[in-house]
Structures are given as structure tokens and as C-alpha cells.
Tab-separated table of N, CA and C in Angstrom:
chain	number	residue	atom	x	y	z
A	1	MET	N	49.391	7.703	-3.724
A	1	MET	CA	49.400	6.570	-2.145
A	1	MET	C	50.359	6.797	-1.649
A	2	VAL	N	50.632	6.981	-0.360
A	2	VAL	CA	52.002	7.159	0.665
A	2	VAL	C	52.541	6.185	0.758
A	3	ARG	N	54.008	6.113	0.916
A	3	ARG	CA	54.794	5.015	1.033
A	3	ARG	C	55.496	5.039	2.600
A	4	SER	N	55.171	4.331	3.308
A	4	SER	CA	55.771	4.446	4.420
A	4	SER	C	56.678	3.720	4.666
A	5	ARG	N	58.007	4.072	5.505
A	5	ARG	CA	58.813	3.634	5.886
A	5	ARG	C	59.302	3.190	7.821
A	6	GLY	N	60.119	2.292	7.111
A	6	GLY	CA	60.487	1.537	8.165
A	6	GLY	C	59.768	0.108	8.232
A	7	PHE	N	59.371	-0.624	9.170
A	7	PHE	CA	59.133	-2.144	8.865
A	7	PHE	C	57.852	-2.377	9.783
A	8	THR	N	56.704	-2.900	9.604
A	8	THR	CA	55.540	-2.704	10.382
A	8	THR	C	55.566	-4.089	11.780
A	9	LEU	N	54.582	-3.403	12.250
A	9	LEU	CA	54.679	-4.874	13.676
A	9	LEU	C	54.732	-6.050	13.021
A	10	ILE	N	53.677	-6.526	12.070
A	10	ILE	CA	53.690	-8.170	11.598
A	10	ILE	C	55.223	-8.263	11.767
A	11	GLU	N	55.417	-8.076	10.660
A	11	GLU	CA	57.351	-8.141	9.877
A	11	GLU	C	58.023	-8.113	10.747
A	12	LEU	N	58.356	-7.405	11.692
A	12	LEU	CA	59.025	-7.426	12.990
A	12	LEU	C	59.335	-8.477	13.805
A	13	ALA	N	57.646	-9.385	14.091
A	13	ALA	CA	57.241	-10.492	14.849
A	13	ALA	C	57.406	-11.485	14.261
A	14	VAL	N	57.574	-11.525	13.203
A	14	VAL	CA	58.129	-12.946	12.072
A	14	VAL	C	59.657	-12.966	12.612
A	15	CYS	N	59.885	-11.860	11.934
A	15	CYS	CA	61.676	-11.931	12.245
A	15	CYS	C	61.868	-12.531	13.756
A	16	LEU	N	61.513	-11.914	14.256
A	16	LEU	CA	61.629	-12.300	15.922
A	16	LEU	C	61.176	-14.224	16.108
A	17	ALA	N	59.935	-14.525	15.482
A	17	ALA	CA	60.228	-15.908	15.550
A	17	ALA	C	60.657	-16.509	14.457
A	18	ILE	N	61.388	-16.216	13.800
A	18	ILE	CA	62.523	-17.378	12.559
A	18	ILE	C	63.385	-17.739	13.599
A	19	VAL	N	63.618	-16.234	14.005
A	19	VAL	CA	64.690	-16.526	15.212
A	19	VAL	C	64.769	-16.976	15.896
A	20	ALA	N	63.958	-17.129	17.008
A	20	ALA	CA	63.669	-17.968	18.132
A	20	ALA	C	63.850	-19.226	17.816
A	21	VAL	N	62.723	-19.326	16.300
A	21	VAL	CA	62.941	-21.066	15.810
A	21	VAL	C	64.141	-21.564	15.604
A	22	MET	N	65.207	-21.149	14.957
A	22	MET	CA	66.358	-20.930	14.650
A	22	MET	C	67.670	-21.309	15.609
A	23	THR	N	67.110	-20.623	17.151
A	23	THR	CA	68.018	-20.390	18.139
A	23	THR	C	67.137	-21.732	18.779
A	24	VAL	N	66.296	-22.142	19.122
A	24	VAL	CA	65.806	-23.377	19.552
A	24	VAL	C	66.411	-24.473	19.035
A	25	ALA	N	67.073	-24.191	17.914
A	25	ALA	CA	66.777	-25.457	16.745
A	25	ALA	C	68.224	-25.763	17.247
A	26	LEU	N	69.535	-24.838	17.313
A	26	LEU	CA	70.650	-24.288	16.983
A	26	LEU	C	71.475	-24.646	18.312
A	27	LEU	N	70.889	-24.228	19.067
A	27	LEU	CA	71.686	-23.948	21.036
A	27	LEU	C	72.095	-25.376	21.432
A	28	PRO	N	70.644	-26.212	21.172
A	28	PRO	CA	71.905	-27.519	22.395
A	28	PRO	C	72.433	-28.270	21.542
A	29	GLY	N	72.849	-28.464	20.217
A	29	GLY	CA	74.052	-28.514	20.346
A	29	GLY	C	75.395	-27.837	19.516
A	30	ALA	N	75.178	-26.289	20.324
A	30	ALA	CA	76.243	-25.131	20.222
A	30	ALA	C	76.241	-25.529	22.242
A	31	MET	N	75.557	-25.708	22.295
A	31	MET	CA	75.474	-25.845	24.252
A	31	MET	C	76.497	-27.652	24.653
A	32	GLU	N	76.089	-28.722	23.750
A	32	GLU	CA	76.917	-29.721	24.042
A	32	GLU	C	78.863	-29.807	23.355
A	33	LYS	N	78.580	-28.898	22.470
A	33	LYS	CA	80.426	-29.339	22.116
A	33	LYS	C	80.685	-27.937	23.051
A	34	TYR	N	80.452	-26.798	23.204
A	34	TYR	CA	80.883	-26.119	24.521
A	34	TYR	C	81.611	-26.812	25.616
A	35	GLN	N	80.030	-27.525	26.103
A	35	GLN	CA	80.313	-28.689	27.309
A	35	GLN	C	81.633	-29.669	27.318
A	36	GLN	N	81.516	-30.256	26.245
A	36	GLN	CA	82.462	-31.424	25.949
A	36	GLN	C	83.797	-30.656	25.400
A	37	GLY	N	83.752	-29.271	24.977
A	37	GLY	CA	85.313	-28.614	25.072
A	37	GLY	C	85.724	-28.441	26.819
A	38	LYS	N	84.688	-28.054	27.162
A	38	LYS	CA	85.116	-28.124	29.238
A	38	LYS	C	85.585	-29.903	29.694
A	39	ILE	N	84.822	-30.521	28.891
A	39	ILE	CA	85.110	-31.643	29.570
A	39	ILE	C	86.513	-31.983	29.098
A	40	ASN	N	86.582	-31.994	27.537
A	40	ASN	CA	88.317	-32.166	27.352
A	40	ASN	C	89.573	-31.286	27.912
A	41	SER	N	88.818	-30.151	27.880
A	41	SER	CA	89.913	-29.381	29.106
A	41	SER	C	90.873	-29.843	30.288
A	42	SER	N	89.248	-30.278	30.743
A	42	SER	CA	89.693	-30.875	32.190
A	42	SER	C	90.737	-31.781	32.223
A	43	ILE	N	90.162	-32.704	31.248
A	43	ILE	CA	91.208	-33.913	31.340
A	43	ILE	C	92.457	-33.531	30.920
A	44	GLU	N	92.629	-33.035	30.000
A	44	GLU	CA	94.066	-32.305	29.798
A	44	GLU	C	94.580	-31.762	30.837
A	45	GLN	N	94.159	-30.919	31.342
A	45	GLN	CA	94.407	-30.621	32.403
A	45	GLN	C	95.179	-31.790	33.621
A	46	ALA	N	93.762	-32.443	33.536
A	46	ALA	CA	94.357	-33.690	34.814
A	46	ALA	C	95.389	-34.387	34.220
A	47	ARG	N	95.736	-34.235	33.191
A	47	ARG	CA	97.135	-35.480	32.700
A	47	ARG	C	97.867	-34.513	32.998
A	48	ASN	N	98.316	-33.103	32.631
A	48	ASN	CA	99.232	-32.153	32.952
A	48	ASN	C	99.968	-32.319	34.156
A	49	LEU	N	98.628	-32.534	35.438
A	49	LEU	CA	99.181	-32.757	36.928
A	49	LEU	C	99.535	-33.587	36.890
A	50	ILE	N	99.455	-35.163	36.412
A	50	ILE	CA	100.115	-36.701	36.667
A	50	ILE	C	101.757	-36.747	37.181
A	51	PRO	N	102.149	-35.731	36.036
A	51	PRO	CA	103.639	-35.522	36.368
A	51	PRO	C	104.352	-34.719	37.865
A	52	VAL	N	103.300	-33.388	37.994
A	52	VAL	CA	103.361	-32.993	39.522
A	52	VAL	C	103.315	-33.930	40.651
A	53	CYS	N	102.205	-34.810	40.375
A	53	CYS	CA	101.515	-35.039	41.494
A	53	CYS	C	102.970	-36.492	41.644
A	54	GLU	N	103.556	-37.026	40.392
A	54	GLU	CA	104.539	-38.190	40.448
A	54	GLU	C	105.675	-37.882	41.750
A	55	ILE	N	106.016	-36.378	40.977
A	55	ILE	CA	107.027	-35.805	41.905
A	55	ILE	C	106.997	-35.627	43.508
A	56	ALA	N	105.420	-35.873	44.020
A	56	ALA	CA	105.315	-35.677	45.326
A	56	ALA	C	104.939	-36.594	45.741
A	57	ARG	N	104.595	-37.597	45.105
A	57	ARG	CA	104.654	-39.315	45.614
A	57	ARG	C	105.974	-39.626	45.712
A	58	THR	N	106.947	-39.594	44.887
A	58	THR	CA	108.145	-39.922	44.940
A	58	THR	C	109.602	-39.131	46.109
A	59	LYS	N	108.638	-38.117	46.405
A	59	LYS	CA	109.662	-37.273	46.947
A	59	LYS	C	109.819	-37.793	47.954
A	60	ALA	N	110.965	-37.884	49.083
A	60	ALA	CA	111.258	-38.301	50.423
A	60	ALA	C	110.826	-37.122	50.996
A	61	VAL	N	109.642	-37.525	52.395
A	61	VAL	CA	109.173	-36.032	53.569
A	61	VAL	C	110.860	-36.504	54.432
A	62	SER	N	110.728	-37.140	54.375
A	62	SER	CA	112.428	-37.612	55.710
A	62	SER	C	113.439	-38.645	55.141
A	63	SER	N	114.318	-38.560	55.690
A	63	SER	CA	115.148	-39.753	55.397
A	63	SER	C	116.053	-40.114	57.338
A	64	THR	N	116.330	-41.503	56.932
A	64	THR	CA	116.704	-41.747	58.246
A	64	THR	C	117.536	-42.775	58.564
A	65	VAL	N	118.717	-42.834	59.452
A	65	VAL	CA	119.775	-43.775	59.021
A	65	VAL	C	119.939	-44.637	60.309
A	66	GLY	N	119.875	-45.443	59.987
A	66	GLY	CA	119.950	-46.295	61.393
A	66	GLY	C	121.413	-47.184	61.398
A	67	ALA	N	120.956	-47.785	63.009
A	67	ALA	CA	122.599	-48.297	63.220
A	67	ALA	C	123.461	-49.063	62.341
A	68	ASN	N	122.964	-49.876	61.586
A	68	ASN	CA	123.262	-50.412	60.159
A	68	ASN	C	123.987	-49.512	59.299
A	69	LEU	N	124.409	-48.523	59.105
A	69	LEU	CA	124.040	-47.316	58.104
A	69	LEU	C	123.235	-47.064	56.989
A	70	LYS	N	122.448	-47.794	57.497
A	70	LYS	CA	121.053	-48.547	56.213
A	70	LYS	C	120.106	-47.217	56.425
A	71	VAL	N	119.634	-46.129	55.054
A	71	VAL	CA	118.819	-45.129	55.015
A	71	VAL	C	117.755	-45.754	54.281
A	72	THR	N	116.978	-45.019	55.433
A	72	THR	CA	115.432	-45.280	55.224
A	72	THR	C	114.587	-43.983	54.820
A	73	HIS	N	114.107	-43.909	53.590
A	73	HIS	CA	113.063	-42.591	53.405
A	73	HIS	C	111.397	-42.979	54.292
A	74	THR	N	111.274	-42.000	54.254
A	74	THR	CA	109.566	-42.060	54.537
A	74	THR	C	108.495	-40.710	53.530
A	75	TYR	N	108.150	-41.519	52.815
A	75	TYR	CA	107.226	-41.013	51.665
A	75	TYR	C	105.603	-40.045	52.518
A	76	GLY	N	105.569	-39.421	51.295
A	76	GLY	CA	104.062	-38.532	51.803
A	76	GLY	C	103.361	-39.117	51.128
A	77	SER	N	102.129	-39.417	51.790
A	77	SER	CA	100.931	-40.268	50.964
A	77	SER	C	100.125	-39.153	50.916
A	78	LEU	N	98.207	-39.669	50.255
A	78	LEU	CA	97.438	-39.120	49.299
A	78	LEU	C	96.658	-40.467	49.138
A	79	THR	N	95.700	-41.133	51.045
A	79	THR	CA	95.068	-42.331	50.103
A	79	THR	C	94.164	-41.794	49.977
A	80	ASN	N	93.689	-40.902	50.262
A	80	ASN	CA	91.605	-40.108	49.930
A	80	ASN	C	91.766	-39.505	49.163
A	81	TRP	N	91.346	-38.982	48.247
A	81	TRP	CA	91.072	-37.572	47.395
A	81	TRP	C	91.407	-37.217	48.046
A	82	SER	N	91.775	-35.740	47.786
A	82	SER	CA	92.074	-34.344	48.115
A	82	SER	C	92.254	-33.336	47.415
A	83	LYS	N	92.612	-32.420	47.954
A	83	LYS	CA	92.034	-30.741	46.764
A	83	LYS	C	93.475	-31.174	46.811
A	84	THR	N	93.892	-29.914	45.624
A	84	THR	CA	95.324	-29.680	44.877
A	84	THR	C	95.985	-29.145	46.172
A	85	ALA	N	95.047	-28.231	46.837
A	85	ALA	CA	96.047	-27.809	48.316
A	85	ALA	C	96.884	-28.925	48.946
A	86	ASP	N	96.482	-29.800	48.859
A	86	ASP	CA	97.096	-30.796	49.494
A	86	ASP	C	98.060	-31.455	48.967
A	87	LEU	N	98.182	-31.791	48.111
A	87	LEU	CA	99.372	-32.094	46.744
A	87	LEU	C	100.332	-30.566	46.804
A	88	GLN	N	100.025	-29.537	47.158
A	88	GLN	CA	100.570	-28.378	47.141
A	88	GLN	C	101.906	-28.098	47.554
A	89	ASN	N	101.338	-29.309	49.615
A	89	ASN	CA	101.993	-29.080	50.632
A	89	ASN	C	103.088	-29.798	50.433
A	90	LEU	N	102.807	-30.979	49.540
A	90	LEU	CA	104.189	-31.657	49.803
A	90	LEU	C	105.215	-31.616	48.671
A	91	LEU	N	104.371	-30.527	48.039
A	91	LEU	CA	105.617	-29.946	47.102
A	91	LEU	C	106.294	-28.819	47.655
A	92	THR	N	106.942	-28.252	46.645
A	92	THR	CA	108.003	-26.990	46.899
A	92	THR	C	107.100	-25.738	46.833
A	93	ALA	N	107.820	-25.082	46.714
A	93	ALA	CA	106.768	-23.352	46.580
A	93	ALA	C	107.137	-22.944	44.967
A	94	ASP	N	107.946	-23.850	44.734
A	94	ASP	CA	108.319	-23.661	42.950
A	94	ASP	C	106.894	-23.943	42.100
A	95	TYR	N	105.854	-24.759	42.749
A	95	TYR	CA	105.063	-25.269	41.903
A	95	TYR	C	103.492	-24.886	41.712
A	96	ARG	N	103.078	-24.267	41.433
A	96	ARG	CA	101.671	-24.140	41.243
A	96	ARG	C	100.151	-24.525	40.740
A	97	LEU	N	99.692	-24.764	41.468
A	97	LEU	CA	98.502	-26.044	41.053
A	97	LEU	C	97.175	-25.260	41.333
A	98	PRO	N	96.360	-25.400	40.211
A	98	PRO	CA	95.646	-25.082	40.252
A	98	PRO	C	94.005	-25.494	40.400
A	99	ALA	N	93.164	-25.341	41.587
A	99	ALA	CA	92.272	-25.595	42.381
A	99	ALA	C	90.729	-26.157	41.861
A	100	THR	N	90.943	-25.572	40.533
A	100	THR	CA	89.292	-25.818	40.054
A	100	THR	C	90.420	-25.964	38.548
A	101	ASN	N	89.155	-26.686	37.999
A	101	ASN	CA	89.211	-27.059	36.489
A	101	ASN	C	87.717	-26.212	35.721
A	102	PRO	N	88.468	-26.222	34.506
A	102	PRO	CA	87.364	-25.720	33.277
A	102	PRO	C	86.018	-26.021	33.989
A	103	LEU	N	85.925	-27.267	34.171
A	103	LEU	CA	84.028	-27.115	34.961
A	103	LEU	C	83.424	-26.567	36.303
A	104	GLY	N	84.566	-26.412	36.803
A	104	GLY	CA	84.266	-25.102	38.200
A	104	GLY	C	84.344	-25.945	38.804
A	105	SER	N	84.673	-27.793	39.510
A	105	SER	CA	84.537	-28.451	40.397
A	105	SER	C	86.071	-28.975	40.815
A	106	ASN	N	86.396	-28.797	42.357
A	106	ASN	CA	87.477	-28.812	42.631
A	106	ASN	C	88.411	-30.129	41.856
A	107	ILE	N	89.734	-30.263	41.436
A	107	ILE	CA	90.991	-30.975	41.116
A	107	ILE	C	90.796	-31.963	42.232
A	108	LEU	N	90.827	-33.173	42.247
A	108	LEU	CA	91.248	-34.018	43.203
A	108	LEU	C	92.280	-35.394	42.704
A	109	VAL	N	93.382	-35.526	43.928
A	109	VAL	CA	94.269	-35.803	43.163
A	109	VAL	C	94.588	-37.081	44.641
A	110	LYS	N	95.558	-38.336	44.593
A	110	LYS	CA	95.781	-39.110	45.750
A	110	LYS	C	96.563	-40.131	45.141
A	111	PHE	N	97.354	-40.917	46.050
A	111	PHE	CA	98.506	-41.471	45.393
A	111	PHE	C	98.479	-42.430	45.758
A	112	ASP	N	99.007	-43.500	45.412
A	112	ASP	CA	99.974	-44.608	46.454
A	112	ASP	C	100.997	-44.853	46.529
A	113	SER	N	102.120	-45.906	46.569
A	113	SER	CA	103.218	-46.539	46.088
A	113	SER	C	103.418	-46.713	45.131
A	114	GLN	N	102.323	-47.459	44.057
A	114	GLN	CA	103.053	-47.079	42.869
A	114	GLN	C	102.266	-46.214	41.983
A	115	ARG	N	101.470	-45.259	41.811
A	115	ARG	CA	101.132	-44.334	41.233
A	115	ARG	C	100.360	-43.828	41.471
A	116	CYS	N	100.116	-42.177	40.620
A	116	CYS	CA	99.547	-41.103	40.884
A	116	CYS	C	97.841	-41.253	40.178
A	117	TYR	N	96.849	-40.417	40.813
A	117	TYR	CA	95.510	-40.551	40.423
A	117	TYR	C	94.989	-39.356	39.952
A	118	VAL	N	94.565	-38.381	39.250
A	118	VAL	CA	93.438	-37.292	39.259
A	118	VAL	C	92.268	-37.407	38.686
A	119	ALA	N	91.029	-36.802	39.567
A	119	ALA	CA	89.948	-36.896	39.076
A	119	ALA	C	89.533	-35.355	38.268
A	120	VAL	N	88.540	-36.193	37.608
A	120	VAL	CA	87.456	-34.976	36.812
A	120	VAL	C	86.442	-35.371	37.533
A	121	ASP	N	85.429	-34.636	37.896
A	121	ASP	CA	84.324	-35.052	38.014
A	121	ASP	C	83.368	-34.120	37.142
A	122	LEU	N	82.572	-34.987	36.325
A	122	LEU	CA	81.641	-34.441	35.472
A	122	LEU	C	80.252	-34.233	36.137
A	123	PRO	N	79.468	-32.973	35.241
A	123	PRO	CA	78.344	-32.879	35.876
A	123	PRO	C	77.139	-33.850	35.705
A	124	PHE	N	77.235	-35.113	35.330
A	124	PHE	CA	76.258	-35.607	35.149
A	124	PHE	C	76.681	-37.225	35.209
A	125	LYS	N	76.112	-38.010	34.575
A	125	LYS	CA	76.583	-39.626	35.176
A	125	LYS	C	76.434	-40.639	33.976
A	126	GLU	N	77.533	-40.468	33.534
A	126	GLU	CA	77.816	-41.809	32.613
A	126	GLU	C	79.370	-42.862	32.864
A	127	ASP	N	78.930	-44.051	33.049
A	127	ASP	CA	79.587	-45.131	33.134
A	127	ASP	C	80.516	-44.944	31.923
A	128	ASN	N	82.063	-45.476	32.011
A	128	ASN	CA	83.027	-45.685	31.147
A	128	ASN	C	82.824	-44.549	29.971
A	129	TYR	N	83.252	-43.668	30.552
A	129	TYR	CA	83.035	-42.151	29.531
A	129	TYR	C	84.531	-42.139	29.134
A	130	GLY	N	84.765	-42.247	27.835
A	130	GLY	CA	85.474	-41.725	26.982
A	130	GLY	C	86.749	-43.008	27.118
A	131	GLY	N	86.152	-44.423	27.825
A	131	GLY	CA	87.467	-45.623	27.654
A	131	GLY	C	88.198	-45.369	28.814
A	132	TYR	N	87.486	-43.784	29.684
A	132	TYR	CA	88.436	-44.483	31.121
A	132	TYR	C	87.989	-44.859	32.245
A	133	THR	N	88.460	-44.934	32.971
A	133	THR	CA	87.770	-45.542	34.201
A	133	THR	C	87.131	-44.456	35.134
A	134	THR	N	86.114	-44.960	35.365
A	134	THR	CA	85.307	-44.144	36.068
A	134	THR	C	84.646	-44.867	37.517
A	135	GLU	N	84.259	-43.611	38.243
A	135	GLU	CA	83.002	-43.880	39.258
A	135	GLU	C	82.149	-43.395	39.769
A	136	ASN	N	81.008	-43.318	40.436
A	136	ASN	CA	79.763	-43.138	40.679
A	136	ASN	C	80.379	-41.687	42.309
A	137	VAL	N	79.480	-40.757	42.019
A	137	VAL	CA	79.718	-40.143	43.123
A	137	VAL	C	78.324	-39.551	43.022
A	138	GLY	N	77.566	-39.581	43.704
A	138	GLY	CA	76.144	-39.255	44.490
A	138	GLY	C	75.788	-38.889	42.531
A	139	ALA	N	75.094	-38.192	42.039
A	139	ALA	CA	74.957	-38.378	41.235
A	139	ALA	C	75.954	-37.597	40.217
A	140	ASN	N	77.004	-37.565	40.596
A	140	ASN	CA	78.030	-37.120	39.475
A	140	ASN	C	79.000	-38.557	37.954
A	141	THR	N	79.910	-38.687	37.819
A	141	THR	CA	80.765	-39.300	37.835
A	141	THR	C	82.261	-38.557	37.663
A	142	ARG	N	82.850	-39.548	38.019
A	142	ARG	CA	84.552	-39.041	38.297
A	142	ARG	C	85.000	-40.156	37.409
A	143	ILE	N	85.788	-39.372	36.165
A	143	ILE	CA	86.765	-39.971	35.531
A	143	ILE	C	88.592	-39.750	36.424
A	144	ILE	N	88.627	-41.253	36.339
A	144	ILE	CA	90.322	-40.923	36.934
A	144	ILE	C	91.389	-41.535	36.108
A	145	ILE	N	92.303	-40.375	35.647
A	145	ILE	CA	93.307	-40.398	35.333
A	145	ILE	C	94.278	-40.723	36.273
A	146	THR	N	95.053	-41.765	35.478
A	146	THR	CA	96.192	-42.670	36.083
A	146	THR	C	97.086	-42.559	34.745
A	147	THR	N	98.527	-43.154	35.714
A	147	THR	CA	99.922	-43.282	35.064
A	147	THR	C	99.707	-44.852	35.161
A	148	ARG	N	100.335	-45.436	34.181
A	148	ARG	CA	100.432	-47.283	33.917
A	148	ARG	C	101.589	-47.386	35.921
A	149	PRO	N	101.312	-49.100	35.876
A	149	PRO	CA	102.172	-49.176	36.568
A	149	PRO	C	103.826	-48.877	35.849
A	150	ALA	N	104.494	-49.288	37.032
A	150	ALA	CA	105.833	-49.335	36.533
A	150	ALA	C	105.375	-50.684	36.359
A	151	GLN	N	106.286	-51.473	35.015
A	151	GLN	CA	106.683	-53.028	35.264
A	151	GLN	C	108.044	-53.176	35.588
A	152	SER	N	107.458	-54.495	36.122
A	152	SER	CA	108.433	-54.848	37.360
A	152	SER	C	109.665	-55.944	36.814
A	153	SER	N	110.283	-55.676	37.332
A	153	SER	CA	112.215	-55.866	36.799
A	153	SER	C	111.953	-57.552	38.150
A	154	SER	N	110.909	-58.358	38.286
A	154	SER	CA	110.812	-59.460	39.021
A	154	SER	C	111.359	-61.033	38.274
A	155	SER	N	111.875	-61.688	38.928
A	155	SER	CA	112.169	-63.075	38.294
A	155	SER	C	111.515	-63.860	36.994
A	156	ALA	N	109.939	-63.389	37.095
A	156	ALA	CA	108.867	-64.144	36.505
A	156	ALA	C	109.061	-63.250	35.193
A	157	TRP	N	109.924	-61.582	35.067
A	157	TRP	CA	110.018	-61.080	33.828
A	157	TRP	C	111.260	-61.047	33.087
A	158	VAL	N	112.195	-61.687	34.132
A	158	VAL	CA	113.539	-62.144	33.659
A	158	VAL	C	113.460	-63.211	33.042
A	159	SER	N	113.252	-64.214	33.878
A	159	SER	CA	112.505	-65.951	32.926
A	159	SER	C	112.310	-65.590	31.332
A	160	TYR	N	111.030	-65.057	31.760
A	160	TYR	CA	110.384	-64.581	29.819
A	160	TYR	C	111.314	-64.018	29.113
A	161	GLN	N	112.097	-63.106	29.627
A	161	GLN	CA	112.779	-62.367	29.014
A	161	GLN	C	114.065	-63.315	28.295
A	162	LYS	N	114.548	-64.114	28.909
A	162	LYS	CA	115.300	-65.473	28.623
A	162	LYS	C	115.122	-66.443	27.579
A	163	ARG	N	113.573	-66.428	27.916
A	163	ARG	CA	112.387	-67.646	27.423
A	163	ARG	C	112.429	-66.770	25.694
A	164	ILE	N	112.307	-65.400	25.627
A	164	ILE	CA	112.186	-65.033	24.148
A	164	ILE	C	113.366	-64.946	23.506
A	165	LEU	N	114.674	-65.084	24.632
A	165	LEU	CA	116.393	-64.774	23.464
A	165	LEU	C	116.285	-66.107	23.263
A	166	HIS	N	116.090	-66.882	24.004
A	166	HIS	CA	116.707	-67.958	23.815
A	166	HIS	C	115.260	-69.010	23.075
A	167	GLU	N	114.712	-68.305	22.517
A	167	GLU	CA	113.830	-68.719	21.309
A	167	GLU	C	112.800	-69.843	21.683
A	168	GLU	N	113.002	-69.605	23.261
A	168	GLU	CA	112.303	-71.443	23.687
A	168	GLU	C	110.615	-71.268	23.394
A	169	THR	N	109.764	-72.214	22.898
A	169	THR	CA	108.193	-72.182	23.143
A	169	THR	C	107.215	-72.623	24.339
A	170	THR	N	108.045	-73.513	24.505
A	170	THR	CA	107.768	-73.621	26.317
A	170	THR	C	108.723	-74.238	27.060
A	171	ARG	N	108.484	-74.218	28.327
A	171	ARG	CA	109.864	-75.203	29.308
A	171	ARG	C	109.346	-76.084	29.897
């Protein structure tokens, strides 16, 4: 009997079929982990941009001195979602901000007088993703990363602190 060398066509077809079945079974889970990693990186990148946004929010664009020698500052504003290039224009050249996140979408920022907001656009729609504030934009979900509002030192807060210090239960 003559011994053949190599593999037969049937053996190769069976091996390829096994590899194809394993790929179909394992690929969706691997792709989901890959997508989750991109989302987590984008959220972390947005968190890292918050301090830079705070610098732009609190930086005085111009100052004027009135007749009573009182200084009035004018601050920049980004009331609508804007690309990071607009934020870069409010800062000095020392800051280099990325334009896109790992998901491939533009990084969007805005701020008001109290806090900054950085957005991460997800390529799918899901409400309350990861406990973050979200809004729907077309067929996508926008995660909004923000800072906490500054605690006020108003008279109500001072009264509350006095009540705690004097161990009052009711007033």
C-alpha cells in the first residue's frame, strides 16, 4: 500500500468548517469587548478634558475698569455644542486638544457660567448609559460628562451649618 503525504481535500474542508464555526461563535463577544473598550477610552478622554474646559470657562477674555474703579471681566462662552477647536481658540497655544475620540466621532464641548460639559457620541441608541446623563441625537446617544456645580455659600447654607454646629434639630 502506498502511503500518501499531506492532507486530503476533505480533511482541509473539515478543518476550515471548524474554524468558521468557532469564529462565528467567538467573534461577536470579542467585538463587543473591543467596542466597550473604545467607549470607556472615550469617556476617560472626556473626563480628562473637563479641567481644560474649566480653565477656558473661568479665563477672563477682557477686563474693563469703570469710573468707580471697579473691574469688570468678560468671559468666553460656548452655549452650544462645539468642537474642541472652538475651545482651543479660547485657550493659549500651550494646550493641545484632540479633535476626535477613539470611537471616531468629534469631541464636543460647551459650558455655561456654572460648569463645563463634554460629550461622547455613541454609535447606537441607549438611555442612561452607565449611569451618565444622556440625550438622543438622531440614531445615536450622547453621553454628557460634566463637573459638579459649585456648592454655594449662600445664607441658607450658612444657616444650615450654624444649626449643625449648635446641635439644633428644629427651628
